[in-house]
Coordinates of C-alpha atoms in Angstrom, one line a residue:
X1 CA 0.0 -0.1 0.0
X2 CA 1.0 3.6 -0.6
X3 CA 3.4 4.7 2.3
X4 CA 1.3 6.6 4.8
X5 CA 1.6 10.3 5.1
X6 CA 2.2 11.2 9.1
X7 CA 2.4 14.4 10.7
X8 CA 4.6 14.7 14.0
X9 CA 1.4 14.4 16.1
X10 CA 0.4 11.3 14.1
X11 CA -2.3 12.6 11.9
X12 CA -2.1 12.5 8.0
X13 CA -0.8 15.5 6.3
X14 CA -1.7 15.5 2.7
X15 CA 0.8 18.3 2.0
X16 CA 3.6 15.8 2.7
X17 CA 4.9 13.8 -0.3
X18 CA 4.6 10.1 0.3
X19 CA 7.6 8.4 1.6
X20 CA 9.4 5.9 -1.0
X21 CA 11.9 3.0 -0.2
X22 CA 15.8 3.9 -0.5
X23 CA 16.0 2.6 -3.8
X24 CA 16.4 5.2 -6.7
X25 CA 13.7 4.8 -9.3
X26 CA 15.5 6.3 -12.1
X27 CA 18.7 4.3 -12.1
X28 CA 16.2 1.2 -11.4
X29 CA 14.3 1.9 -14.8
X30 CA 17.6 2.5 -16.6
X31 CA 18.7 -1.1 -15.6
X32 CA 15.0 -2.6 -16.2
X33 CA 15.1 -1.1 -19.7
X34 CA 18.8 -2.6 -20.6
X35 CA 17.6 -6.0 -19.0
X36 CA 14.6 -5.6 -21.3
X37 CA 16.6 -5.0 -24.3
X38 CA 18.6 -7.9 -23.5
X39 CA 15.8 -10.4 -22.9
X40 CA 14.1 -9.2 -26.2
X41 CA 17.5 -10.0 -27.9
X42 CA 17.5 -13.3 -26.4
X43 CA 13.9 -14.0 -27.2
X44 CA 14.4 -13.3 -30.8
X45 CA 17.6 -15.3 -31.0
X46 CA 16.5 -18.4 -29.1
X47 CA 14.2 -21.1 -30.3
X48 CA 13.8 -24.5 -32.2
X49 CA 16.5 -22.9 -34.5
X50 CA 19.0 -20.7 -32.6
X51 CA 20.0 -17.4 -34.4
X52 CA 23.3 -15.5 -33.4
X53 CA 22.3 -12.3 -31.6
X54 CA 24.7 -10.4 -34.3
X55 CA 22.5 -11.8 -37.3
X56 CA 19.4 -10.9 -35.2
X57 CA 20.4 -7.1 -34.9
X58 CA 21.5 -7.3 -38.6
X59 CA 18.2 -8.4 -39.8
X60 CA 16.3 -5.9 -37.8
X61 CA 18.5 -3.0 -38.8
X62 CA 18.4 -4.0 -42.5
X63 CA 14.5 -4.0 -42.1
X64 CA 14.5 -0.7 -40.4
X65 CA 16.6 1.0 -42.9
X66 CA 14.4 -0.1 -45.9
X67 CA 17.1 -2.7 -47.3
X68 CA 15.3 -5.9 -49.3
X69 CA 15.6 -8.9 -47.1
X70 CA 18.2 -11.5 -47.7
X71 CA 17.4 -14.8 -49.1
X72 CA 17.2 -17.7 -46.5
X73 CA 15.1 -18.4 -43.6
X74 CA 16.6 -16.4 -40.9
X75 CA 15.4 -13.5 -42.0
X76 CA 11.8 -14.6 -42.1
X77 CA 12.3 -16.3 -38.8
X78 CA 13.6 -13.1 -37.0
X79 CA 11.3 -10.5 -38.7
X80 CA 8.0 -12.1 -39.3
X81 CA 7.8 -14.8 -36.5
X82 CA 10.0 -13.7 -33.3
X83 CA 10.3 -9.9 -33.4
X84 CA 6.4 -9.5 -33.3
X85 CA 6.1 -12.1 -30.6
X86 CA 8.7 -10.7 -28.3
X87 CA 7.5 -7.0 -28.8
X88 CA 3.9 -8.2 -28.0
X89 CA 5.1 -9.9 -24.9
X90 CA 6.5 -6.8 -23.8
X91 CA 3.7 -4.6 -24.7
X92 CA 1.0 -6.9 -22.9
X93 CA 3.4 -7.3 -19.8
X94 CA 4.0 -3.6 -19.6
X95 CA 0.2 -3.2 -20.1
X96 CA -0.5 -5.6 -17.3
X97 CA 1.8 -3.8 -14.9
X98 CA 0.1 -0.5 -15.5
X99 CA -3.5 -2.0 -15.3
X100 CA -2.7 -3.8 -12.1
X101 CA -1.2 -0.6 -10.5
X102 CA -4.1 1.5 -11.7
X103 CA -6.7 -0.9 -10.6
X104 CA -5.2 -1.2 -7.1
X105 CA -5.6 2.6 -6.8
X106 CA -9.1 2.6 -8.2
X107 CA -10.3 0.1 -5.6
X108 CA -7.7 1.0 -2.9
X109 CA -7.3 -2.7 -2.7
X110 CA -3.5 -4.2 -3.3
X111 CA -5.0 -7.7 -4.5
X112 CA -7.1 -6.1 -7.1
X113 CA -6.4 -7.4 -11.0
X114 CA -8.2 -7.4 -14.4
X115 CA -10.2 -10.3 -12.9
X116 CA -11.4 -8.3 -9.9
X117 CA -13.7 -6.1 -12.1
X118 CA -14.9 -8.7 -14.5
X119 CA -13.4 -7.3 -17.5
X120 CA -10.9 -10.6 -18.1
X121 CA -14.0 -12.8 -17.9
X122 CA -16.0 -10.7 -20.5
X123 CA -13.3 -10.8 -22.9
X124 CA -12.7 -14.5 -22.4
X125 CA -16.3 -15.0 -22.9
X126 CA -16.1 -13.1 -26.1
X127 CA -13.0 -14.9 -27.5
X128 CA -14.4 -18.5 -26.5
X129 CA -17.6 -17.7 -28.2
X130 CA -15.6 -16.8 -31.6
X131 CA -13.8 -19.9 -31.4
X132 CA -17.0 -22.4 -30.7
X133 CA -19.1 -20.4 -33.1
X134 CA -16.1 -20.3 -35.7
X135 CA -15.9 -16.6 -36.1
X136 CA -12.2 -16.5 -35.5
X137 CA -9.8 -16.1 -38.6
X138 CA -6.3 -16.4 -39.0
X139 CA -5.5 -18.9 -36.6
X140 CA -6.1 -19.4 -32.9
X141 CA -5.7 -15.7 -32.0
X142 CA -6.5 -14.2 -35.4
X143 CA -8.1 -10.5 -35.6
X144 CA -11.5 -11.9 -35.6
X145 CA -10.9 -13.7 -32.1
X146 CA -9.3 -10.3 -31.0
X147 CA -12.3 -8.3 -32.1
X148 CA -14.7 -10.6 -30.3
X149 CA -12.4 -10.7 -27.0
X150 CA -12.4 -6.8 -27.1
X151 CA -16.2 -6.6 -27.8
X152 CA -16.7 -8.9 -24.7
X153 CA -14.6 -6.7 -22.7
X154 CA -16.6 -3.7 -23.7
X155 CA -19.9 -5.2 -23.0
X156 CA -18.8 -6.2 -19.4
X157 CA -17.5 -2.8 -18.8
X158 CA -20.9 -1.4 -19.8
X159 CA -22.6 -3.7 -17.6
X160 CA -20.4 -3.5 -14.7
X161 CA -20.8 0.4 -15.0
X162 CA -24.5 0.5 -15.1
X163 CA -24.7 -1.9 -12.0
X164 CA -22.0 0.0 -10.0
X165 CA -24.1 3.3 -10.8
X166 CA -27.5 2.2 -10.3
X167 CA -28.1 4.0 -7.1
X168 CA -25.7 6.7 -8.0
X169 CA -22.5 7.4 -6.8
X170 CA -19.1 5.3 -7.8
X171 CA -18.0 3.6 -4.4
X172 CA -15.1 1.2 -4.8
X173 CA -16.9 -1.5 -2.9
X174 CA -20.0 -1.4 -5.0
X175 CA -17.8 -1.4 -8.2
X176 CA -16.0 -4.5 -6.9
X177 CA -18.9 -6.4 -5.8
X178 CA -20.6 -5.6 -9.2
X179 CA -17.4 -6.9 -11.0
X180 CA -17.0 -9.8 -9.2
X181 CA -20.5 -11.1 -9.5
X182 CA -20.8 -10.4 -13.2
X183 CA -17.4 -11.9 -13.6
X184 CA -18.3 -15.1 -12.0
X185 CA -21.4 -15.3 -13.9
X186 CA -19.7 -14.7 -17.1
X187 CA -16.8 -17.5 -16.2
X188 CA -19.9 -20.0 -15.8
X189 CA -21.2 -19.3 -19.3
X190 CA -17.7 -19.5 -20.7
X191 CA -17.3 -23.1 -19.1
X192 CA -20.7 -24.0 -20.7
X193 CA -19.3 -23.0 -24.1
X194 CA -16.4 -24.8 -23.5
X195 CA -18.2 -28.1 -22.8
X196 CA -20.2 -27.2 -26.2
X197 CA -17.1 -27.1 -28.3
X198 CA -17.6 -29.3 -31.4
X199 CA -14.5 -31.4 -31.5
X200 CA -11.1 -31.9 -29.7
X201 CA -9.3 -29.4 -31.7
X202 CA -11.6 -26.7 -30.9
X203 CA -11.8 -27.5 -27.2
X204 CA -7.7 -27.5 -27.3
X205 CA -8.0 -24.1 -28.8
X206 CA -10.3 -22.8 -26.5
X207 CA -8.2 -24.1 -23.4
X208 CA -5.0 -22.8 -24.6
X209 CA -6.3 -19.5 -25.2
X210 CA -7.8 -19.3 -21.8
X211 CA -4.5 -20.2 -20.2
X212 CA -2.7 -17.3 -22.3
X213 CA -0.7 -17.5 -25.4
X214 CA 1.3 -15.3 -27.3
X215 CA 1.8 -17.7 -30.5
X216 CA -0.4 -15.7 -32.5
X217 CA 1.6 -12.6 -32.6
X218 CA 1.9 -10.9 -36.0
X219 CA 2.5 -7.3 -37.0
X220 CA -0.9 -6.4 -37.7
X221 CA -2.2 -7.5 -34.1
X222 CA 0.5 -5.3 -32.5
X223 CA -0.9 -2.2 -34.0
X224 CA -3.5 -1.4 -31.4
X225 CA -1.3 -2.3 -28.1
X226 CA 1.6 -0.3 -29.5
X227 CA -0.6 2.9 -29.1
X228 CA -2.9 1.6 -26.0
X229 CA 0.0 1.0 -23.6
X230 CA 2.3 4.0 -24.2
X231 CA -0.9 6.4 -24.4
X232 CA -2.1 4.8 -21.1
X233 CA 1.3 4.9 -19.4
X234 CA 1.4 8.9 -20.3
X235 CA -2.1 9.3 -19.1
X236 CA -1.7 7.5 -15.7
X237 CA 1.7 9.4 -15.1
X238 CA 0.0 12.7 -15.7
X239 CA -2.5 11.8 -13.0
X240 CA 0.3 10.3 -10.4
X241 CA -0.3 12.8 -7.8
X242 CA -4.2 12.2 -8.2
X243 CA -3.7 8.5 -7.6
X244 CA -1.4 9.0 -4.5
X245 CA -4.2 10.9 -3.2
X246 CA -7.0 8.6 -4.4
X247 CA -5.5 5.5 -2.6
X248 CA -5.2 7.7 0.7
X249 CA -9.3 8.0 0.7
X250 CA -11.6 10.3 -0.8
X251 CA -11.6 12.8 1.9
X252 CA -7.6 13.1 1.7
X253 CA -8.2 13.5 -2.1
X254 CA -10.5 16.2 -1.8
X255 CA -8.3 18.2 0.5
X256 CA -5.9 18.0 -2.2
X257 CA -8.3 19.3 -5.0
X258 CA -8.7 16.0 -6.4
X259 CA -12.3 15.0 -7.7
X260 CA -12.0 11.2 -6.6
X261 CA -15.3 10.2 -8.2
X262 CA -14.5 11.6 -11.7
X263 CA -10.9 10.1 -11.4
X264 CA -12.4 6.8 -10.6
X265 CA -14.7 6.6 -13.4
X266 CA -11.8 7.7 -15.8
X267 CA -9.6 4.9 -14.3
X268 CA -12.4 2.3 -14.7
X269 CA -13.0 3.3 -18.1
X270 CA -9.3 3.4 -19.2
X271 CA -8.2 0.1 -17.2
X272 CA -11.2 -1.5 -18.7
X273 CA -10.5 -0.6 -22.3
X274 CA -6.9 -1.5 -22.0
X275 CA -7.3 -4.9 -20.4
X276 CA -10.2 -5.6 -23.3
X277 CA -7.2 -4.7 -25.7
X278 CA -4.6 -7.0 -23.7
X279 CA -7.0 -10.1 -23.5
X280 CA -7.9 -9.8 -26.9
X281 CA -4.2 -10.1 -28.3
X282 CA -3.0 -12.7 -25.7
X283 CA -5.6 -14.5 -23.9
X284 CA -6.0 -14.5 -20.0
X285 CA -2.6 -14.2 -18.4
X286 CA -2.8 -14.6 -14.8
X287 CA -0.7 -12.9 -12.0
X288 CA 1.4 -10.5 -13.8
X289 CA -1.2 -7.7 -13.0
X290 CA -1.4 -8.6 -9.4
X291 CA 2.3 -9.7 -8.6
X292 CA 4.2 -6.7 -10.6
X293 CA 2.8 -3.7 -8.6
X294 CA 3.5 -5.5 -5.1
X295 CA 7.2 -6.3 -6.1
X296 CA 7.7 -3.0 -7.3
X297 CA 6.1 -1.1 -4.4
X298 CA 8.6 -3.1 -2.1
X299 CA 11.4 -1.6 -4.3
X300 CA 10.6 2.0 -5.1
X301 CA 7.7 2.5 -2.7
X302 CA 3.9 3.7 -3.2
X303 CA 4.5 7.1 -4.9
X304 CA 3.0 6.6 -8.5
X305 CA 5.3 9.0 -10.1
X306 CA 7.9 6.1 -9.6
X307 CA 5.7 3.2 -9.4
X308 CA 4.1 3.4 -12.9
X309 CA 7.3 3.5 -15.2
X310 CA 9.1 0.9 -12.8
X311 CA 6.0 -1.3 -13.2
X312 CA 5.5 -1.0 -16.9
X313 CA 9.2 -2.1 -17.6
X314 CA 9.2 -4.8 -14.7
X315 CA 6.0 -6.2 -16.3
X316 CA 7.4 -6.2 -19.9
X317 CA 10.7 -7.7 -18.6
X318 CA 8.8 -10.7 -16.8
X319 CA 6.6 -11.5 -19.6
X320 CA 9.5 -11.3 -22.1
X321 CA 11.3 -14.0 -20.0
X322 CA 8.1 -16.2 -19.4
X323 CA 7.6 -16.3 -22.9
X324 CA 11.2 -17.6 -23.6
X325 CA 10.8 -20.4 -21.0
X326 CA 7.4 -21.2 -22.6
X327 CA 9.0 -21.8 -26.0
X328 CA 12.0 -23.7 -25.1
X329 CA 10.9 -25.5 -21.8
X330 CA 9.6 -28.6 -23.9
X331 CA 10.8 -30.0 -27.3
X332 CA 7.6 -31.2 -28.5
X333 CA 5.1 -28.5 -27.6
X334 CA 4.7 -24.9 -26.2
X335 CA 3.6 -24.1 -22.7
X336 CA 0.7 -21.7 -22.4
X337 CA 1.9 -18.3 -20.8
X338 CA -0.5 -18.3 -18.1
X339 CA 0.6 -21.8 -16.9
X340 CA 4.1 -20.5 -16.2
X341 CA 2.9 -17.1 -14.8
X342 CA 0.9 -18.8 -12.3
X343 CA 3.7 -21.3 -11.2
X344 CA 5.9 -18.1 -10.8
X345 CA 3.4 -15.9 -9.5
X346 CA 1.8 -17.8 -6.7
X347 CA 4.8 -18.7 -4.7
X348 CA 6.3 -15.1 -5.3
X349 CA 3.1 -13.4 -4.3
X350 CA 3.0 -15.3 -1.0
X351 CA 6.6 -14.4 -0.5
X352 CA 5.7 -10.8 -1.1
X353 CA 2.8 -10.9 1.2
X354 CA 5.0 -12.5 3.8
X355 CA 7.5 -10.0 3.6
X356 CA 4.8 -7.0 3.9
X357 CA 3.0 -8.8 7.0
X358 CA 6.3 -9.4 8.6
X359 CA 7.2 -5.8 8.3
X360 CA 3.8 -4.9 9.7
X361 CA 2.6 -2.9 6.2

């Protein structure tokens, strides 16, 4: 949680800045950016066919400079298959880090994530319906499937919004209860559709997508998240002080001149839209949005001016590394990304929570 602002007499003073941990955010961000660059290089270089890093960068630089591709398979593998996948992993990881951080401020709950408000469930229902009804095109994660997932997320957003606003106000508790209830209903309907899958291949496609996958990455699929994630980061960063105030309560926020209700509406809209975009292109990837903000708060503290960029970089790095593991862990098949994030995220989250409880925070 955000480090408390304490006066000498022990009461909160909203004029003071949130205290942060001793690790400076700027050097950490630079280190994470360099590590991300190295991870992206490894992600493009390693696979069923290993390609030297020098050749990888040669292909990338030739493509960026407009040179004609050289004959052979390396150019095709690097530029058409691995570079889009590595970039998609980085964008989705960064987006999930931002969504988790923003949602936890939105509902003032450190356990909030995209599943909390039902948006991921709605996107999953849209995607599963597209697979079962045969609406997806271009493979398991084609653009038709992505469109259906995003439509499901938008419909869920509208439904949760309507229920949360039914009696006026926009209280965090009402929002959470509406999201959880609607999310569980949609999850049950998704399970029913899985049972209605027509054949074994269709069922496999549904389950693989529900566990998260980046295997359908392509240059066209990158277009929307490549715009949505940076725009979201800039928007949230511009409102970082408002997020600091919001997480300390509506009264404190009002004392600082922040309209908590309006900011909460904007946050809910933005995080819902970005969640829809991310789930549409990658499936339901668990634990990243929940774990990344926790880990980053332990390092840089709760000030969102520092927390947001660090969470985006750490989320991007984490998912790129996880995707490498998914591709090379088994010789015969690829692991779903969500399986690895769950295996890593669950014990890591327990460790982080134990540290927080042990420190009394």
